[in-house]
Amino acid sequence: MSSIWIVRDYENCSGCRRCELACSMHHEGWMWPEASRIRVFMPFPGVEVPHLCAQCDDYPCVESCPVEALSVDGGTTAVIVDEETCIGCGACAKACPGTVPYLHPRDRKATICDLCGGDPECVKVCREAGYNALRLVHEGMSGHRKLFARNPVDVAKDLAVKFFGEKGEELIV
Amino acid sequence: MTPGGYAGKWLDVDLSKDKIREVEYGDKVLEQYLGGRGLAAKVLWDKVGDKYPELDPLDPKSPLMVYTGPMTGIYPGSRICVSGKSPVSMGTVGSTAATEFANEIKEAGYDGVTFTGKADRPVYLLVTDDGAELMDAGHLWGLDGEKTLIKLNKEVTAELTKRKPNVGLWKDPGMVYIGPAGENMVRNAAVMAKICHACGYGGYGALMGSKNLKAVVAKGRGPLPKVDAPEAAKLLWRRTHQILIGRTAMRRQGTGYAGYSVGAVTSSEPIRNWQEEWHDEKSYGGPMFEHRYWVKKKWADFNCTTNCMKISCIKTGKWKGDITDMPDYELQAYCGTNFGIYDPEANIHLSALADQLGHSGINGPNTAGFAVELHQRDILKDSDFGFKPKWGDPDTFDRIMRMMANREKIGDVLAEGTYRAALKIAEMKGLKPDELLKYAVHVKGIEIGAHGTRSDADYTHDISYAANVQGGDHTSTSVDGYNDMSGAVFTDSAVFCNFTYYGVPQSLVFDFAKAITGFDINLHKWRSETGPRIVTLQRALLMLGGPDLKWTPVKDDDNPPRFYEPLPSGPYKGKTTDRKLVDEKLKAYNETLGWDERGIPTKETLKKLDLGFLEKSVSKLR
Amino acid sequence: MVKPLWIARDPSACSGCRRCELACSMHHEGWMWPEASRIRVFMPFPGLEVPHLCSQCQDYPCVEACPVEALSTDPDYGAVIVDREKCTSCGACIRACPGTVPYLHPGDDKATICDLCGGEPECVEVCTEAGYNALTIVNEGPSVHRKLYSRNPVDTARDLAVNMFGEKGEEVIE
Amino acid sequence: MTPGGYAGKWLDVDLSKEEIEEFSFPDETLEQYFGGRGVATKILWDRVGRRWSDLDALAPENPLIFATGPMTCYYPGARICVSGKSPVSNGVVGSTAATEFAVDIRTAGYDGVVFTGKAEKPVYLLVTDEGAELVDASHLWGLNGEKTLIKLNKEVRETLKKRKPDVGLWKEPGTMYIGPAGENMVRHAAVMAKICHAAGYGGYGSVMGSKNLKAVVAKGRGRLPAVNAPESVYLLWRKAHRDCMTNTTFRRWGTGHLGYGCGADTSSEPVRNWQEEWHDEKTMGVPHYMDRYWVKVKWSDFNCTTNCMKVSCIKAGRWKGDITDVPDYELQAYCGTNLGIFDPGDNIHISTLMDKLGHSGINCPNTMGYAAELYQRGILTENDIGFKLEWGDTEAFDRLAHMMAYREGIGDVLAEGTYRAALKIAHMKGLKPDELLKYAVHVKGIEIGAHGTRSDKDYTQDMCYAASVQGGDHTSTVTDGYSDMSGAVFQDSAVFCMFTASPSQELIFDFAKAVTGFPITVDSWRRVNGPRIVTLQKALLLMGGPDVTWEPVKDDDNPPRFYEPLPTGPYKGMVTDRERVDIRTQAYFETLGWDERGIPKKETLDRLGLSDVDPLMEKFRQ
């Protein structure tokens, strides 16, 4: 499985959140937006930001785990969570530059995107609807990935200025 | 055991006593009324009963329902339904709007909220996984829509993060709220969402204002409720989306191109308070909005791939910074051609203003247009307005809408809605009401949606509004008392979007409903039993009406006088609504639903539809 | 109408690569001839590229205006067909078109209008291949909105400028 | 019969006599020198030749050449090559830029233009199907780049419309122009196109300024010149584009991610005038540009699907209204990290300013960084400059850029380019030149591109600048005198973009053969054509003059700074290996048939058909 990465074009995101539904149906068996590994933030209507793991080259989350519950899938470069070992301390969420991991509503276990083993469901439904806000590319590991692990509210602040000009600066405080 | 698609619990909030209870409704009631529009009417009756005619909608005792339905969030196009005794029609309206609040409250474990009483200080309800609580909203009272949303987003996210800091990032909550119009109890004010969505019909913004309730906010982290047949539901979910994705025109243009074609092609667009319905202003075509203003061309609500919405932003000139959706056709018409305005930028500004003030984008401008026609007919003078109103002048309508929202000068009268304003102004000016009602384009007090009946080329015909239990509501028009029962009545009770319903085979939608709820629900049963039950209940409440207003059967079951004046321009010049056809089809409609010739439900029908509890009150109407 | 077909166009997605001009001219003229392509990309200001092509207006004003009936409409897809022998290069169709889309061919001075390549437009193929999707095929029949798309590309660019650059957008095209 | 891919005619414009003639090249010259950089060098040799040393680059006699190549417009990424005697290196630089001018001049029927003489008042050349003419440009003189383009677009469209009103809409012309920097003959000024493209190296903007030539404009409606084998060109064209489309990272970010990458990964980015080459400022990461500033994410030039360019626009704050491209890596580095600026907004502003003033975005900030380091070391004081010049102070560099463009105060000295400014300031301050040249980062007067050689992790290693006939030009670095001959030398002569060059050389040369019909192969180009062009450039560079002539061996070296150990980052302490530089320079000279001091040997000149150059090389041989 060659190393893959999910490209995110925020301005194409329509806010339909089908990625959340496809992901939770795949991993949890039913529609559970808050248990989806990709969550769409909308700090202001129209400024939607899909938030998911960027597989940083130095994996700060894996390093920070006190019980070694996180590992890396050599093929897809995805972070894999061992749910038995995870104690729900939240260290990985704090270590992540974009606070991407979160504790599962059901059992407070760390929840991180595993790239569906190489064929992400979120990308499929996004492409099916023609938005292409999420695109799969076959690219090797790079230091730039980590820059995409950003707090979605900061991303939204930038997008707001691009969409609305000066008015954008007042919309997300 | 809770039927599929339901969280199984509803919140009952008494704002006077600051008491919040959890209630449940039996499977039978849910199967009979489903949710949203249907369930709200039933709960309203259960709470008020035979004292309904004496209940003033803006009285603290008047309940306000904010309900989802079993299919909300699961079927594409998730929406919320707001209802109760309407301060406009004195009946009930299932007023829906798309908002993430709908799926968030289901994820928090509740299907809806019923508010009664009145809070002593402005509050907002916060619903989370751990239950509901009333929060102080003093600092939000008086803010316009945009600022309310911005502040609430920040405040609620911060509060949730404080409570559970290490679960990772908290997403922003879903919310519905009111603007200044709702706070000042403008009778046809709207309940707003996502800065430019609105539960516009019914005036429930005024209801929230009368309860000092600024907003209802929800953030849940649970799954959407379990369904009866998950595998079938998943397949139907994929199939429905495939169909919706194939509809390229609707996805590309939304309703944003209709501001030109409804006028130019079907001659059914309101122009200068419906004095005309045809125009061919190329400057108002879709591309004139798209290229200069649309900053996002595919904007969707939860679980929807029709993405009929677009975001417009004015980036230069006097109204720099205005943001709204597209505007959608209704506001292109009512905040545009109805004012005699054909400039996209002015239309976007007035639509954004209506959203900020919390007006209903249809009802508010209808009243404003009515006022300017009265000035045109010399009934209202410059002094009433404090300036000289002119058709086609954006500032005129900007000032009138602000005056209405703040109830200043003539605005205070206009804030009562077109029908009551007509009566009041007749009184003020010493004229007979009919002389003013001639220009009031409403049915049962509800200002008519932007689809006229005179050209007969649009989807709205003779009795669309006349027989409608929700009056001028263009999203729920009547046809023949059978086919239309599975239309908006169903979508407003299962609470999902009309645009993701029309175009999808109805059999597939009802299979989906069955897969979700497990009820014995199908197209025929809905058209012959469940639909008629809800509409008959609504009809009864509407005709009971009161306290300040009662509709006379037959006489008020009619189009506004203007819809019988011949069209003055366009390809359908001279055509008008056929009164003979209206009377015939109205009689057939009443017969089909088992109502007498005056449209009052008969005793047998009430019993057949398990509405026996209405007999005592309805008998007085016969 | 064999299959309702129209080329939906989104100027804000156009990258300005003009491969549509190359594909079209190679298909119709045998070689790369941007100015003989039935679709021409206008760039009144860098960054504001506007693909300009026939919109098959519902009432076909160009066909009506032709004094010598050189223009007709193809029954299968509704494209405007030019009979180059009959055409006298009078320019009536150019003036009649709301967007001045037709032009006189630099080679033989005859009116030149898009014929939708018999249902599989080359321009859409190369645009989709490159992932820009500024031109996409939609199976939609005639509608009154088509004529509204037929606009002077400089006016469209003026609007795009404001959308992309805000107030600065009003200065970039005189 | 004109070989495939050539229009077959050139324009010869004498600006003094205002005469315009056409001339053609014999097929043999085209086969030998191909086009662009190659043909330009040949023209310079034929027209100047012996008098090279005494010809001042800014004198009217210096021929200014705009040359396309046989593959221009067919192969993805159409460009133009601007050349002449370089006022910076006193040699020849093939300076290319992407522009629609290259397309329009060829469809108008010409392969290129040679300007000699000087117009007595500002003019611009207008080329159409009917031929070429000189048009008054006094109303354009003094305008910045953006305004020049806006006015020219309007003016030329109206002229063409007036001449041929009935052919339908006239598209806008292809244009190249100079800004105030070129007008005031800032030595390293650029020739601009499409507001943010530049033929930056070589200082040909000042040559245009010295000729009172404000712009060259073309609009052709003809077909692109016929090619030798159209069918195979079509197939190779589709294949070349597929290669362009495979590079997903490059299509998505262009070079916009290297502003962070070159610093953090390869430690080869100029920081504060090359005092460091490493940084880890996350704010320079591509998301900070993409999310806030990129208003068009896929922007291409003619016939290109790499679309490495992105349109950036600052919509709020101090620099509101600035529009530029990405900025591409060179300007992220030079208009950013090299000046100590790490904020994307400020970086975009300085890049936009460089474009508007007509500066070269690489050479000018190199000189500004040099001045800032002299200020840091106290050699230049506040009153020399007129204000403080601290690292990272965007406003200060904004003022300095204006002073350089309008030659005010110290700007007049700095406008001579880093090398000559160093000599002048040494003279002004009574210091030895070497004390100033220590901080000047240039090779052969050309300020080095933003890729250092110290970390040895980037593509620029040891002698890549030292041995290059175009000095610091990072787009034409050398390796072994054989494989690099089919790189930039070929691309600048065939004139297409190096970013779209397919990884398979075989495809490129098949494409060249299919277009021209010449029996050209990778090997023939690397052994004969390439060396011939580079050797002729080397000869002219050696002759140099009149104000500066480079000393063989001593000036075939990196700047002193590249031999100081890197002070920071993972490669701290690393330095360019001088021994490796000497060994590989010798190997390079040997491969090309030059003696150990880099002087072309007689037998090499004879082998390459340059026998008449040999007598001039005598005085350089010991």
PDB file of N, CA, C and O in Angstrom, chain B residues 252-253 257 260 264-265 280 282-283 285-288 291, chain C residues 6-7 9 52-64 95-101 141-152 156:
ATOM      1  N   ARG B 252     -26.605  23.505  -9.187  1.00  0.00           N
ATOM      2  CA  ARG B 252     -25.759  24.602  -9.695  1.00  0.00           C
ATOM      3  C   ARG B 252     -26.409  25.961  -9.434  1.00  0.00           C
ATOM      4  O   ARG B 252     -25.772  26.923  -9.046  1.00  0.00           O
ATOM      5  N   GLN B 253     -27.734  26.026  -9.638  1.00  0.00           N
ATOM      6  CA  GLN B 253     -28.352  27.363  -9.542  1.00  0.00           C
ATOM      7  C   GLN B 253     -29.112  27.582  -8.236  1.00  0.00           C
ATOM      8  O   GLN B 253     -29.414  28.719  -7.873  1.00  0.00           O
ATOM      9  N   TYR B 257     -31.746  31.458  -9.521  1.00  0.00           N
ATOM     10  CA  TYR B 257     -31.963  31.906 -10.908  1.00  0.00           C
ATOM     11  C   TYR B 257     -33.437  32.217 -11.139  1.00  0.00           C
ATOM     12  O   TYR B 257     -33.827  32.741 -12.180  1.00  0.00           O
ATOM     13  N   TYR B 260     -35.468  35.715 -11.905  1.00  0.00           N
ATOM     14  CA  TYR B 260     -35.708  36.192 -13.275  1.00  0.00           C
ATOM     15  C   TYR B 260     -36.808  35.350 -13.920  1.00  0.00           C
ATOM     16  O   TYR B 260     -37.782  35.870 -14.441  1.00  0.00           O
ATOM     17  N   ALA B 264     -40.276  36.275 -15.666  1.00  0.00           N
ATOM     18  CA  ALA B 264     -40.257  36.327 -17.144  1.00  0.00           C
ATOM     19  C   ALA B 264     -41.012  35.167 -17.769  1.00  0.00           C
ATOM     20  O   ALA B 264     -41.609  35.300 -18.825  1.00  0.00           O
ATOM     21  N   VAL B 265     -41.001  33.998 -17.126  1.00  0.00           N
ATOM     22  CA  VAL B 265     -41.591  32.815 -17.791  1.00  0.00           C
ATOM     23  C   VAL B 265     -42.995  32.525 -17.251  1.00  0.00           C
ATOM     24  O   VAL B 265     -43.969  32.457 -18.008  1.00  0.00           O
ATOM     25  N   ASP B 280     -39.134  41.393 -17.229  1.00  0.00           N
ATOM     26  CA  ASP B 280     -38.102  40.741 -18.061  1.00  0.00           C
ATOM     27  C   ASP B 280     -36.790  41.494 -17.863  1.00  0.00           C
ATOM     28  O   ASP B 280     -36.079  41.869 -18.804  1.00  0.00           O
ATOM     29  N   LYS B 282     -33.291  41.677 -17.460  1.00  0.00           N
ATOM     30  CA  LYS B 282     -32.093  40.805 -17.598  1.00  0.00           C
ATOM     31  C   LYS B 282     -31.074  41.101 -16.485  1.00  0.00           C
ATOM     32  O   LYS B 282     -30.261  40.258 -16.100  1.00  0.00           O
ATOM     33  N   SER B 283     -31.127  42.332 -15.949  1.00  0.00           N
ATOM     34  CA  SER B 283     -30.129  42.683 -14.901  1.00  0.00           C
ATOM     35  C   SER B 283     -30.365  41.830 -13.657  1.00  0.00           C
ATOM     36  O   SER B 283     -29.571  41.838 -12.720  1.00  0.00           O
ATOM     37  N   GLY B 285     -30.885  38.562 -13.740  1.00  0.00           N
ATOM     38  CA  GLY B 285     -30.681  37.144 -14.074  1.00  0.00           C
ATOM     39  C   GLY B 285     -29.699  36.493 -13.119  1.00  0.00           C
ATOM     40  O   GLY B 285     -28.906  37.169 -12.447  1.00  0.00           O
ATOM     41  N   GLY B 286     -29.693  35.179 -13.101  1.00  0.00           N
ATOM     42  CA  GLY B 286     -28.839  34.401 -12.191  1.00  0.00           C
ATOM     43  C   GLY B 286     -27.365  34.788 -12.283  1.00  0.00           C
ATOM     44  O   GLY B 286     -26.734  35.062 -11.263  1.00  0.00           O
ATOM     45  N   PRO B 287     -26.796  34.852 -13.509  1.00  0.00           N
ATOM     46  CA  PRO B 287     -25.354  35.166 -13.586  1.00  0.00           C
ATOM     47  C   PRO B 287     -25.004  36.503 -12.927  1.00  0.00           C
ATOM     48  O   PRO B 287     -23.898  36.676 -12.419  1.00  0.00           O
ATOM     49  N   MET B 288     -25.998  37.457 -12.907  1.00  0.00           N
ATOM     50  CA  MET B 288     -25.649  38.773 -12.313  1.00  0.00           C
ATOM     51  C   MET B 288     -25.451  38.616 -10.814  1.00  0.00           C
ATOM     52  O   MET B 288     -24.761  39.406 -10.182  1.00  0.00           O
ATOM     53  N   HIS B 291     -21.734  35.701 -10.548  1.00  0.00           N
ATOM     54  CA  HIS B 291     -20.321  36.061 -10.790  1.00  0.00           C
ATOM     55  C   HIS B 291     -19.813  37.090  -9.791  1.00  0.00           C
ATOM     56  O   HIS B 291     -18.669  37.011  -9.344  1.00  0.00           O
TER      57      HIS B 291
ATOM     58  N   TRP C   6     -25.825  20.587 -22.434  1.00  0.00           N
ATOM     59  CA  TRP C   6     -25.386  22.003 -22.407  1.00  0.00           C
ATOM     60  C   TRP C   6     -24.037  22.060 -21.700  1.00  0.00           C
ATOM     61  O   TRP C   6     -23.728  21.204 -20.839  1.00  0.00           O
ATOM     62  N   ILE C   7     -23.194  23.015 -22.074  1.00  0.00           N
ATOM     63  CA  ILE C   7     -21.886  23.147 -21.401  1.00  0.00           C
ATOM     64  C   ILE C   7     -22.035  24.170 -20.272  1.00  0.00           C
ATOM     65  O   ILE C   7     -22.143  25.379 -20.529  1.00  0.00           O
ATOM     66  N   ARG C   9     -20.673  26.460 -17.348  1.00  0.00           N
ATOM     67  CA  ARG C   9     -19.343  27.103 -17.298  1.00  0.00           C
ATOM     68  C   ARG C   9     -19.214  27.852 -15.988  1.00  0.00           C
ATOM     69  O   ARG C   9     -20.154  28.534 -15.552  1.00  0.00           O
ATOM     70  N   HIS C  52     -15.387  31.964 -23.164  1.00  0.00           N
ATOM     71  CA  HIS C  52     -16.482  32.654 -23.887  1.00  0.00           C
ATOM     72  C   HIS C  52     -16.936  31.768 -25.031  1.00  0.00           C
ATOM     73  O   HIS C  52     -16.158  31.490 -25.965  1.00  0.00           O
ATOM     74  N   LEU C  53     -18.163  31.271 -24.954  1.00  0.00           N
ATOM     75  CA  LEU C  53     -18.646  30.377 -26.019  1.00  0.00           C
ATOM     76  C   LEU C  53     -20.163  30.481 -26.107  1.00  0.00           C
ATOM     77  O   LEU C  53     -20.812  31.080 -25.236  1.00  0.00           O
ATOM     78  N   CYS C  54     -20.682  29.904 -27.185  1.00  0.00           N
ATOM     79  CA  CYS C  54     -22.123  30.001 -27.444  1.00  0.00           C
ATOM     80  C   CYS C  54     -22.899  29.330 -26.315  1.00  0.00           C
ATOM     81  O   CYS C  54     -22.489  28.285 -25.786  1.00  0.00           O
ATOM     82  N   SER C  55     -24.065  29.914 -25.935  1.00  0.00           N
ATOM     83  CA  SER C  55     -24.884  29.324 -24.865  1.00  0.00           C
ATOM     84  C   SER C  55     -26.152  28.689 -25.432  1.00  0.00           C
ATOM     85  O   SER C  55     -27.010  28.269 -24.646  1.00  0.00           O
ATOM     86  N   GLN C  56     -26.254  28.607 -26.738  1.00  0.00           N
ATOM     87  CA  GLN C  56     -27.477  28.027 -27.350  1.00  0.00           C
ATOM     88  C   GLN C  56     -28.737  28.635 -26.727  1.00  0.00           C
ATOM     89  O   GLN C  56     -29.553  27.944 -26.071  1.00  0.00           O
ATOM     90  N   CYS C  57     -28.865  30.001 -26.872  1.00  0.00           N
ATOM     91  CA  CYS C  57     -30.042  30.673 -26.285  1.00  0.00           C
ATOM     92  C   CYS C  57     -31.319  29.992 -26.785  1.00  0.00           C
ATOM     93  O   CYS C  57     -31.382  29.524 -27.924  1.00  0.00           O
ATOM     94  N   GLN C  58     -32.331  30.023 -25.949  1.00  0.00           N
ATOM     95  CA  GLN C  58     -33.586  29.325 -26.270  1.00  0.00           C
ATOM     96  C   GLN C  58     -34.212  29.877 -27.553  1.00  0.00           C
ATOM     97  O   GLN C  58     -34.744  29.126 -28.367  1.00  0.00           O
ATOM     98  N   ASP C  59     -34.089  31.230 -27.777  1.00  0.00           N
ATOM     99  CA  ASP C  59     -34.748  31.828 -28.955  1.00  0.00           C
ATOM    100  C   ASP C  59     -33.773  32.077 -30.124  1.00  0.00           C
ATOM    101  O   ASP C  59     -34.141  32.650 -31.137  1.00  0.00           O
ATOM    102  N   TYR C  60     -32.500  31.591 -29.950  1.00  0.00           N
ATOM    103  CA  TYR C  60     -31.521  31.684 -31.038  1.00  0.00           C
ATOM    104  C   TYR C  60     -31.557  33.029 -31.790  1.00  0.00           C
ATOM    105  O   TYR C  60     -31.885  33.080 -32.981  1.00  0.00           O
ATOM    106  N   PRO C  61     -31.263  34.176 -31.132  1.00  0.00           N
ATOM    107  CA  PRO C  61     -31.306  35.481 -31.810  1.00  0.00           C
ATOM    108  C   PRO C  61     -30.401  35.536 -33.050  1.00  0.00           C
ATOM    109  O   PRO C  61     -30.725  36.168 -34.055  1.00  0.00           O
ATOM    110  N   CYS C  62     -29.248  34.795 -32.976  1.00  0.00           N
ATOM    111  CA  CYS C  62     -28.313  34.856 -34.129  1.00  0.00           C
ATOM    112  C   CYS C  62     -28.956  34.229 -35.363  1.00  0.00           C
ATOM    113  O   CYS C  62     -28.908  34.793 -36.471  1.00  0.00           O
ATOM    114  N   VAL C  63     -29.614  33.079 -35.165  1.00  0.00           N
ATOM    115  CA  VAL C  63     -30.237  32.394 -36.314  1.00  0.00           C
ATOM    116  C   VAL C  63     -31.309  33.286 -36.927  1.00  0.00           C
ATOM    117  O   VAL C  63     -31.407  33.455 -38.148  1.00  0.00           O
ATOM    118  N   GLU C  64     -32.074  33.960 -36.030  1.00  0.00           N
ATOM    119  CA  GLU C  64     -33.143  34.861 -36.537  1.00  0.00           C
ATOM    120  C   GLU C  64     -32.535  36.004 -37.344  1.00  0.00           C
ATOM    121  O   GLU C  64     -33.062  36.403 -38.372  1.00  0.00           O
ATOM    122  N   ARG C  95     -23.766  40.932 -34.036  1.00  0.00           N
ATOM    123  CA  ARG C  95     -24.457  42.056 -33.368  1.00  0.00           C
ATOM    124  C   ARG C  95     -25.702  41.566 -32.640  1.00  0.00           C
ATOM    125  O   ARG C  95     -26.053  42.058 -31.569  1.00  0.00           O
ATOM    126  N   ALA C  96     -26.340  40.499 -33.188  1.00  0.00           N
ATOM    127  CA  ALA C  96     -27.606  40.050 -32.577  1.00  0.00           C
ATOM    128  C   ALA C  96     -27.343  39.289 -31.274  1.00  0.00           C
ATOM    129  O   ALA C  96     -28.197  39.224 -30.386  1.00  0.00           O
ATOM    130  N   CYS C  97     -26.150  38.725 -31.175  1.00  0.00           N
ATOM    131  CA  CYS C  97     -25.893  37.881 -29.989  1.00  0.00           C
ATOM    132  C   CYS C  97     -25.714  38.755 -28.751  1.00  0.00           C
ATOM    133  O   CYS C  97     -24.904  39.681 -28.754  1.00  0.00           O
ATOM    134  N   PRO C  98     -26.467  38.488 -27.670  1.00  0.00           N
ATOM    135  CA  PRO C  98     -26.351  39.329 -26.459  1.00  0.00           C
ATOM    136  C   PRO C  98     -24.924  39.359 -25.896  1.00  0.00           C
ATOM    137  O   PRO C  98     -24.530  40.321 -25.260  1.00  0.00           O
ATOM    138  N   GLY C  99     -24.123  38.293 -26.205  1.00  0.00           N
ATOM    139  CA  GLY C  99     -22.766  38.280 -25.635  1.00  0.00           C
ATOM    140  C   GLY C  99     -21.700  38.474 -26.696  1.00  0.00           C
ATOM    141  O   GLY C  99     -20.503  38.345 -26.423  1.00  0.00           O
ATOM    142  N   THR C 100     -22.108  38.855 -27.940  1.00  0.00           N
ATOM    143  CA  THR C 100     -21.146  38.992 -29.066  1.00  0.00           C
ATOM    144  C   THR C 100     -20.226  37.780 -29.118  1.00  0.00           C
ATOM    145  O   THR C 100     -18.993  37.905 -29.155  1.00  0.00           O
ATOM    146  N   VAL C 101     -20.820  36.589 -29.126  1.00  0.00           N
ATOM    147  CA  VAL C 101     -19.994  35.366 -29.088  1.00  0.00           C
ATOM    148  C   VAL C 101     -19.439  35.032 -30.480  1.00  0.00           C
ATOM    149  O   VAL C 101     -18.249  34.786 -30.635  1.00  0.00           O
ATOM    150  N   GLY C 141     -32.093  20.425 -20.652  1.00  0.00           N
ATOM    151  CA  GLY C 141     -32.699  20.924 -21.899  1.00  0.00           C
ATOM    152  C   GLY C 141     -32.668  22.447 -21.954  1.00  0.00           C
ATOM    153  O   GLY C 141     -32.156  23.096 -21.042  1.00  0.00           O
ATOM    154  N   PRO C 142     -33.233  23.015 -23.049  1.00  0.00           N
ATOM    155  CA  PRO C 142     -33.220  24.478 -23.191  1.00  0.00           C
ATOM    156  C   PRO C 142     -33.883  25.144 -21.978  1.00  0.00           C
ATOM    157  O   PRO C 142     -34.820  24.599 -21.397  1.00  0.00           O
ATOM    158  N   SER C 143     -33.346  26.281 -21.565  1.00  0.00           N
ATOM    159  CA  SER C 143     -34.008  27.059 -20.482  1.00  0.00           C
ATOM    160  C   SER C 143     -33.723  28.539 -20.730  1.00  0.00           C
ATOM    161  O   SER C 143     -32.792  28.907 -21.445  1.00  0.00           O
ATOM    162  N   VAL C 144     -34.526  29.352 -20.111  1.00  0.00           N
ATOM    163  CA  VAL C 144     -34.454  30.809 -20.371  1.00  0.00           C
ATOM    164  C   VAL C 144     -33.141  31.366 -19.811  1.00  0.00           C
ATOM    165  O   VAL C 144     -32.666  32.416 -20.226  1.00  0.00           O
ATOM    166  N   HIS C 145     -32.546  30.604 -18.886  1.00  0.00           N
ATOM    167  CA  HIS C 145     -31.327  31.135 -18.254  1.00  0.00           C
ATOM    168  C   HIS C 145     -30.121  31.102 -19.186  1.00  0.00           C
ATOM    169  O   HIS C 145     -29.169  31.836 -18.997  1.00  0.00           O
ATOM    170  N   ARG C 146     -30.192  30.226 -20.230  1.00  0.00           N
ATOM    171  CA  ARG C 146     -29.003  30.108 -21.088  1.00  0.00           C
ATOM    172  C   ARG C 146     -28.614  31.463 -21.667  1.00  0.00           C
ATOM    173  O   ARG C 146     -27.453  31.843 -21.712  1.00  0.00           O
ATOM    174  N   LYS C 147     -29.623  32.211 -22.066  1.00  0.00           N
ATOM    175  CA  LYS C 147     -29.335  33.494 -22.735  1.00  0.00           C
ATOM    176  C   LYS C 147     -28.626  34.446 -21.773  1.00  0.00           C
ATOM    177  O   LYS C 147     -27.805  35.269 -22.174  1.00  0.00           O
ATOM    178  N   LEU C 148     -28.901  34.276 -20.477  1.00  0.00           N
ATOM    179  CA  LEU C 148     -28.285  35.192 -19.505  1.00  0.00           C
ATOM    180  C   LEU C 148     -26.785  34.936 -19.409  1.00  0.00           C
ATOM    181  O   LEU C 148     -26.009  35.786 -19.032  1.00  0.00           O
ATOM    182  N   TYR C 149     -26.387  33.677 -19.739  1.00  0.00           N
ATOM    183  CA  TYR C 149     -24.947  33.392 -19.691  1.00  0.00           C
ATOM    184  C   TYR C 149     -24.224  34.092 -20.836  1.00  0.00           C
ATOM    185  O   TYR C 149     -23.017  34.290 -20.797  1.00  0.00           O
ATOM    186  N   SER C 150     -24.986  34.438 -21.876  1.00  0.00           N
ATOM    187  CA  SER C 150     -24.334  35.029 -23.047  1.00  0.00           C
ATOM    188  C   SER C 150     -24.095  36.513 -22.750  1.00  0.00           C
ATOM    189  O   SER C 150     -24.916  37.389 -23.079  1.00  0.00           O
ATOM    190  N   ARG C 151     -22.977  36.758 -22.095  1.00  0.00           N
ATOM    191  CA  ARG C 151     -22.648  38.116 -21.620  1.00  0.00           C
ATOM    192  C   ARG C 151     -21.300  38.519 -22.177  1.00  0.00           C
ATOM    193  O   ARG C 151     -20.456  37.627 -22.429  1.00  0.00           O
ATOM    194  N   ASN C 152     -21.054  39.843 -22.274  1.00  0.00           N
ATOM    195  CA  ASN C 152     -19.714  40.291 -22.690  1.00  0.00           C
ATOM    196  C   ASN C 152     -18.721  39.838 -21.610  1.00  0.00           C
ATOM    197  O   ASN C 152     -18.885  40.135 -20.436  1.00  0.00           O
ATOM    198  N   THR C 156     -18.403  40.136 -17.312  1.00  0.00           N
ATOM    199  CA  THR C 156     -18.280  39.014 -16.358  1.00  0.00           C
ATOM    200  C   THR C 156     -16.994  39.171 -15.551  1.00  0.00           C
ATOM    201  O   THR C 156     -16.985  38.988 -14.331  1.00  0.00           O
TER     202      THR C 156
END
